[in-house]
Amino acid sequence: MRLNQKGMTSIELLITFVILSLVVTGMFDVVLNYKDREIIESIRTSIVEYDNSLQKLIQDDFIKGHLQNVTIDTTNSNLLTATFQMEKDVTTETPYTTTLQIDITNGIISYGKSGEVVKYPIPKFDTSYGSNSTIALSFDKDRTFIESTGDTNQFVNITITYIHPNFKDGELTFSITSPVNYPYNL
């Protein structure tokens, strides 16, 4: 008498289940790692957009208002402040002053004309995913600064560095460099 040999034994089923479980677990880890990288790239993109809009605002103001003079307050290393005197407002044709303040401790950049200063906090990132449910992003105190350079303060350099352990090299740096009291006609 012949037995039906078309079915699988319980050992074969168990081995198949174990192999399938290992493959699924491996794929799950790949998906989690990809998701972590996607979140970090999303954060980097948001910071680049944030900085690009601030750079455009400040540089446009320096060029259109014709930056005349820079005064930098160096009394507080956690609160970087610079005051910029502009030759003329495009609409009113009158001189005006703007202020840039980088609050390293609280993660806020403030900029605007006197009486019209707007606060631009560093973007906050909360995720409900993975072990890093909160993304800690901050300024690098040692590499964020406002300075005048050149023999007679011919240029102003604003450098802002953000740090996060998951960034490639741990940081992102942005700079604005502008001539001070540059001639209209070269």
PDB file of C-alpha atoms in Angstrom:
ATOM      1  CA  MET A   1       0.000   0.000   0.000  1.00  0.00           C
ATOM      2  CA  ARG A   2       1.374   3.478  -0.954  1.00  0.00           C
ATOM      3  CA  LEU A   3       1.062   6.528   1.241  1.00  0.00           C
ATOM      4  CA  ASN A   4       0.114   9.939  -0.124  1.00  0.00           C
ATOM      5  CA  GLN A   5       3.423  11.791  -0.394  1.00  0.00           C
ATOM      6  CA  LYS A   6       2.116  15.079  -1.832  1.00  0.00           C
ATOM      7  CA  GLY A   7       1.859  16.992   1.472  1.00  0.00           C
ATOM      8  CA  MET A   8       4.507  18.732   3.621  1.00  0.00           C
ATOM      9  CA  THR A   9       5.684  17.436   6.941  1.00  0.00           C
ATOM     10  CA  SER A  10       5.496  19.562  10.042  1.00  0.00           C
ATOM     11  CA  ILE A  11       9.310  19.911  10.062  1.00  0.00           C
ATOM     12  CA  GLU A  12       9.247  21.271   6.506  1.00  0.00           C
ATOM     13  CA  LEU A  13       6.517  23.738   7.491  1.00  0.00           C
ATOM     14  CA  LEU A  14       8.488  24.834  10.549  1.00  0.00           C
ATOM     15  CA  ILE A  15      11.691  25.382   8.527  1.00  0.00           C
ATOM     16  CA  THR A  16       9.730  27.338   5.891  1.00  0.00           C
ATOM     17  CA  PHE A  17       8.160  29.501   8.611  1.00  0.00           C
ATOM     18  CA  VAL A  18      11.559  30.199  10.239  1.00  0.00           C
ATOM     19  CA  ILE A  19      13.141  31.168   6.898  1.00  0.00           C
ATOM     20  CA  LEU A  20      10.180  33.391   6.035  1.00  0.00           C
ATOM     21  CA  SER A  21      10.347  35.040   9.491  1.00  0.00           C
ATOM     22  CA  LEU A  22      14.052  35.807   9.039  1.00  0.00           C
ATOM     23  CA  VAL A  23      13.418  37.378   5.619  1.00  0.00           C
ATOM     24  CA  VAL A  24      10.525  39.500   6.927  1.00  0.00           C
ATOM     25  CA  THR A  25      12.566  40.644   9.962  1.00  0.00           C
ATOM     26  CA  GLY A  26      15.479  41.605   7.716  1.00  0.00           C
ATOM     27  CA  MET A  27      13.193  43.553   5.392  1.00  0.00           C
ATOM     28  CA  PHE A  28      11.614  45.328   8.371  1.00  0.00           C
ATOM     29  CA  ASP A  29      15.052  46.544   9.513  1.00  0.00           C
ATOM     30  CA  VAL A  30      15.814  47.779   5.980  1.00  0.00           C
ATOM     31  CA  VAL A  31      12.526  49.698   5.887  1.00  0.00           C
ATOM     32  CA  LEU A  32      13.185  51.233   9.340  1.00  0.00           C
ATOM     33  CA  ASN A  33      16.690  52.362   8.323  1.00  0.00           C
ATOM     34  CA  TYR A  34      15.313  53.850   5.112  1.00  0.00           C
ATOM     35  CA  LYS A  35      12.625  55.683   7.091  1.00  0.00           C
ATOM     36  CA  ASP A  36      15.265  57.119   9.473  1.00  0.00           C
ATOM     37  CA  ARG A  37      17.297  58.401   6.517  1.00  0.00           C
ATOM     38  CA  GLU A  38      14.145  59.842   4.940  1.00  0.00           C
ATOM     39  CA  ILE A  39      13.332  61.755   8.141  1.00  0.00           C
ATOM     40  CA  ILE A  40      16.872  63.171   8.389  1.00  0.00           C
ATOM     41  CA  GLU A  41      16.808  64.253   4.724  1.00  0.00           C
ATOM     42  CA  SER A  42      13.406  65.863   5.271  1.00  0.00           C
ATOM     43  CA  ILE A  43      14.860  67.815   8.201  1.00  0.00           C
ATOM     44  CA  ARG A  44      17.874  68.881   6.131  1.00  0.00           C
ATOM     45  CA  THR A  45      15.565  70.031   3.336  1.00  0.00           C
ATOM     46  CA  SER A  46      13.417  72.035   5.764  1.00  0.00           C
ATOM     47  CA  ILE A  47      16.496  73.714   7.240  1.00  0.00           C
ATOM     48  CA  VAL A  48      17.845  74.561   3.776  1.00  0.00           C
ATOM     49  CA  GLU A  49      14.473  76.108   2.828  1.00  0.00           C
ATOM     50  CA  TYR A  50      14.374  78.007   6.143  1.00  0.00           C
ATOM     51  CA  ASP A  51      17.905  79.334   5.632  1.00  0.00           C
ATOM     52  CA  ASN A  52      17.405  80.147   1.955  1.00  0.00           C
ATOM     53  CA  SER A  53      14.400  82.324   2.767  1.00  0.00           C
ATOM     54  CA  LEU A  54      16.351  84.120   5.525  1.00  0.00           C
ATOM     55  CA  GLN A  55      19.399  84.546   3.286  1.00  0.00           C
ATOM     56  CA  LYS A  56      17.259  86.007   0.517  1.00  0.00           C
ATOM     57  CA  LEU A  57      15.523  88.401   2.921  1.00  0.00           C
ATOM     58  CA  ILE A  58      18.780  89.658   4.461  1.00  0.00           C
ATOM     59  CA  GLN A  59      20.825  89.820   1.251  1.00  0.00           C
ATOM     60  CA  ASP A  60      18.025  91.576  -0.637  1.00  0.00           C
ATOM     61  CA  ASP A  61      17.860  94.123   2.161  1.00  0.00           C
ATOM     62  CA  PHE A  62      21.647  94.663   2.086  1.00  0.00           C
ATOM     63  CA  ILE A  63      21.663  95.156  -1.690  1.00  0.00           C
ATOM     64  CA  LYS A  64      18.462  97.159  -2.182  1.00  0.00           C
ATOM     65  CA  GLY A  65      18.986  99.289   0.946  1.00  0.00           C
ATOM     66  CA  HIS A  66      22.692  99.715   0.190  1.00  0.00           C
ATOM     67  CA  LEU A  67      24.370  98.623   3.422  1.00  0.00           C
ATOM     68  CA  GLN A  68      26.348 101.577   4.841  1.00  0.00           C
ATOM     69  CA  ASN A  69      27.547 100.517   8.271  1.00  0.00           C
ATOM     70  CA  VAL A  70      27.547  97.540  10.642  1.00  0.00           C
ATOM     71  CA  THR A  71      27.651  97.618  14.437  1.00  0.00           C
ATOM     72  CA  ILE A  72      28.182  94.277  16.165  1.00  0.00           C
ATOM     73  CA  ASP A  73      27.395  93.739  19.847  1.00  0.00           C
ATOM     74  CA  THR A  74      29.892  91.237  21.293  1.00  0.00           C
ATOM     75  CA  THR A  75      28.886  91.496  24.961  1.00  0.00           C
ATOM     76  CA  ASN A  76      26.850  88.256  25.072  1.00  0.00           C
ATOM     77  CA  SER A  77      28.177  85.094  23.408  1.00  0.00           C
ATOM     78  CA  ASN A  78      24.714  83.452  23.513  1.00  0.00           C
ATOM     79  CA  LEU A  79      22.939  86.403  21.880  1.00  0.00           C
ATOM     80  CA  LEU A  80      24.665  87.587  18.705  1.00  0.00           C
ATOM     81  CA  THR A  81      23.404  91.012  17.624  1.00  0.00           C
ATOM     82  CA  ALA A  82      24.250  93.246  14.678  1.00  0.00           C
ATOM     83  CA  THR A  83      22.705  96.543  13.628  1.00  0.00           C
ATOM     84  CA  PHE A  84      22.853  97.546   9.970  1.00  0.00           C
ATOM     85  CA  GLN A  85      22.443 101.107   8.713  1.00  0.00           C
ATOM     86  CA  MET A  86      21.010 101.268   5.195  1.00  0.00           C
ATOM     87  CA  GLU A  87      21.259 104.228   2.860  1.00  0.00           C
ATOM     88  CA  LYS A  88      17.651 104.233   1.661  1.00  0.00           C
ATOM     89  CA  ASP A  89      14.385 102.390   1.775  1.00  0.00           C
ATOM     90  CA  VAL A  90      13.287 101.500  -1.755  1.00  0.00           C
ATOM     91  CA  THR A  91       9.758 102.835  -1.214  1.00  0.00           C
ATOM     92  CA  THR A  92      10.375 105.894   0.985  1.00  0.00           C
ATOM     93  CA  GLU A  93      13.928 106.824  -0.177  1.00  0.00           C
ATOM     94  CA  THR A  94      14.907 107.441   3.475  1.00  0.00           C
ATOM     95  CA  PRO A  95      17.700 105.860   5.539  1.00  0.00           C
ATOM     96  CA  TYR A  96      16.727 103.065   7.895  1.00  0.00           C
ATOM     97  CA  THR A  97      18.206 100.570  10.346  1.00  0.00           C
ATOM     98  CA  THR A  98      17.760  96.800  10.595  1.00  0.00           C
ATOM     99  CA  THR A  99      18.761  94.420  13.354  1.00  0.00           C
ATOM    100  CA  LEU A 100      19.844  90.783  13.173  1.00  0.00           C
ATOM    101  CA  GLN A 101      19.841  88.792  16.384  1.00  0.00           C
ATOM    102  CA  ILE A 102      20.786  85.124  16.726  1.00  0.00           C
ATOM    103  CA  ASP A 103      19.626  83.696  20.044  1.00  0.00           C
ATOM    104  CA  ILE A 104      21.829  80.609  20.380  1.00  0.00           C
ATOM    105  CA  THR A 105      20.208  79.414  23.617  1.00  0.00           C
ATOM    106  CA  ASN A 106      16.592  79.530  22.414  1.00  0.00           C
ATOM    107  CA  GLY A 107      17.198  78.762  18.738  1.00  0.00           C
ATOM    108  CA  ILE A 108      15.677  81.945  17.291  1.00  0.00           C
ATOM    109  CA  ILE A 109      16.881  84.269  14.548  1.00  0.00           C
ATOM    110  CA  SER A 110      15.271  87.735  14.570  1.00  0.00           C
ATOM    111  CA  TYR A 111      15.601  90.206  11.727  1.00  0.00           C
ATOM    112  CA  GLY A 112      13.906  93.341  10.512  1.00  0.00           C
ATOM    113  CA  LYS A 113      13.661  97.094  10.497  1.00  0.00           C
ATOM    114  CA  SER A 114      13.544  98.853  13.828  1.00  0.00           C
ATOM    115  CA  GLY A 115      10.054  98.322  15.202  1.00  0.00           C
ATOM    116  CA  GLU A 116       9.294  95.604  12.631  1.00  0.00           C
ATOM    117  CA  VAL A 117      11.602  92.798  13.791  1.00  0.00           C
ATOM    118  CA  VAL A 118      10.286  89.312  13.008  1.00  0.00           C
ATOM    119  CA  LYS A 119      11.338  86.181  14.916  1.00  0.00           C
ATOM    120  CA  TYR A 120      12.263  83.115  12.878  1.00  0.00           C
ATOM    121  CA  PRO A 121      12.606  80.128  15.247  1.00  0.00           C
ATOM    122  CA  ILE A 122      14.606  77.111  14.084  1.00  0.00           C
ATOM    123  CA  PRO A 123      12.151  74.618  12.613  1.00  0.00           C
ATOM    124  CA  LYS A 124      11.008  72.057  15.195  1.00  0.00           C
ATOM    125  CA  PHE A 125      10.791  68.412  14.215  1.00  0.00           C
ATOM    126  CA  ASP A 126       8.712  65.888  16.102  1.00  0.00           C
ATOM    127  CA  THR A 127       8.271  62.383  14.813  1.00  0.00           C
ATOM    128  CA  SER A 128       6.140  59.594  16.143  1.00  0.00           C
ATOM    129  CA  TYR A 129       8.527  57.102  14.638  1.00  0.00           C
ATOM    130  CA  GLY A 130      11.441  55.094  15.930  1.00  0.00           C
ATOM    131  CA  SER A 131      13.642  55.688  18.923  1.00  0.00           C
ATOM    132  CA  ASN A 132      14.229  59.378  18.115  1.00  0.00           C
ATOM    133  CA  SER A 133      10.753  60.764  18.754  1.00  0.00           C
ATOM    134  CA  THR A 134      12.173  64.290  19.051  1.00  0.00           C
ATOM    135  CA  ILE A 135      14.803  65.690  16.726  1.00  0.00           C
ATOM    136  CA  ALA A 136      17.201  67.895  18.708  1.00  0.00           C
ATOM    137  CA  LEU A 137      18.480  70.632  16.420  1.00  0.00           C
ATOM    138  CA  SER A 138      20.498  73.579  17.688  1.00  0.00           C
ATOM    139  CA  PHE A 139      23.049  76.227  16.781  1.00  0.00           C
ATOM    140  CA  ASP A 140      26.732  75.395  17.115  1.00  0.00           C
ATOM    141  CA  LYS A 141      27.796  78.126  19.564  1.00  0.00           C
ATOM    142  CA  ASP A 142      31.443  78.030  18.474  1.00  0.00           C
ATOM    143  CA  ARG A 143      30.726  78.177  14.737  1.00  0.00           C
ATOM    144  CA  THR A 144      27.827  80.656  14.605  1.00  0.00           C
ATOM    145  CA  PHE A 145      28.960  84.272  14.429  1.00  0.00           C
ATOM    146  CA  ILE A 146      28.559  87.748  12.948  1.00  0.00           C
ATOM    147  CA  GLU A 147      31.792  89.546  12.092  1.00  0.00           C
ATOM    148  CA  SER A 148      33.182  92.463  10.126  1.00  0.00           C
ATOM    149  CA  THR A 149      36.188  91.620   7.978  1.00  0.00           C
ATOM    150  CA  GLY A 150      38.633  93.497   5.809  1.00  0.00           C
ATOM    151  CA  ASP A 151      41.025  96.306   6.597  1.00  0.00           C
ATOM    152  CA  THR A 152      38.324  98.854   7.370  1.00  0.00           C
ATOM    153  CA  ASN A 153      35.321  96.611   7.987  1.00  0.00           C
ATOM    154  CA  GLN A 154      34.678  96.298   4.269  1.00  0.00           C
ATOM    155  CA  PHE A 155      32.594  93.141   4.591  1.00  0.00           C
ATOM    156  CA  VAL A 156      30.106  91.627   6.991  1.00  0.00           C
ATOM    157  CA  ASN A 157      30.050  87.851   7.365  1.00  0.00           C
ATOM    158  CA  ILE A 158      27.137  86.046   8.994  1.00  0.00           C
ATOM    159  CA  THR A 159      27.728  82.327   9.553  1.00  0.00           C
ATOM    160  CA  ILE A 160      25.063  80.069  11.033  1.00  0.00           C
ATOM    161  CA  THR A 161      25.872  76.450  11.877  1.00  0.00           C
ATOM    162  CA  TYR A 162      23.230  73.922  12.932  1.00  0.00           C
ATOM    163  CA  ILE A 163      24.189  70.673  14.620  1.00  0.00           C
ATOM    164  CA  HIS A 164      22.499  67.304  14.851  1.00  0.00           C
ATOM    165  CA  PRO A 165      24.203  63.949  15.399  1.00  0.00           C
ATOM    166  CA  ASN A 166      22.492  62.334  12.407  1.00  0.00           C
ATOM    167  CA  PHE A 167      23.657  64.938   9.873  1.00  0.00           C
ATOM    168  CA  LYS A 168      26.534  63.927   7.679  1.00  0.00           C
ATOM    169  CA  ASP A 169      29.556  65.414   9.486  1.00  0.00           C
ATOM    170  CA  GLY A 170      27.126  66.394  12.284  1.00  0.00           C
ATOM    171  CA  GLU A 171      26.385  69.911  11.001  1.00  0.00           C
ATOM    172  CA  LEU A 172      24.949  72.218   8.352  1.00  0.00           C
ATOM    173  CA  THR A 173      26.528  75.636   7.789  1.00  0.00           C
ATOM    174  CA  PHE A 174      25.159  78.655   5.924  1.00  0.00           C
ATOM    175  CA  SER A 175      26.824  81.999   5.317  1.00  0.00           C
ATOM    176  CA  ILE A 176      25.942  85.452   4.123  1.00  0.00           C
ATOM    177  CA  THR A 177      28.789  87.735   3.102  1.00  0.00           C
ATOM    178  CA  SER A 178      28.125  91.266   1.946  1.00  0.00           C
ATOM    179  CA  PRO A 179      30.254  94.304   1.194  1.00  0.00           C
ATOM    180  CA  VAL A 180      29.723  97.328   3.428  1.00  0.00           C
ATOM    181  CA  ASN A 181      29.328 100.717   1.744  1.00  0.00           C
ATOM    182  CA  TYR A 182      30.208  99.344  -1.669  1.00  0.00           C
ATOM    183  CA  PRO A 183      30.314 101.797  -4.596  1.00  0.00           C
ATOM    184  CA  TYR A 184      27.347 101.909  -6.965  1.00  0.00           C
ATOM    185  CA  ASN A 185      29.512 102.140 -10.054  1.00  0.00           C
ATOM    186  CA  LEU A 186      32.621 100.060 -10.302  1.00  0.00           C
TER     187      LEU A 186
END
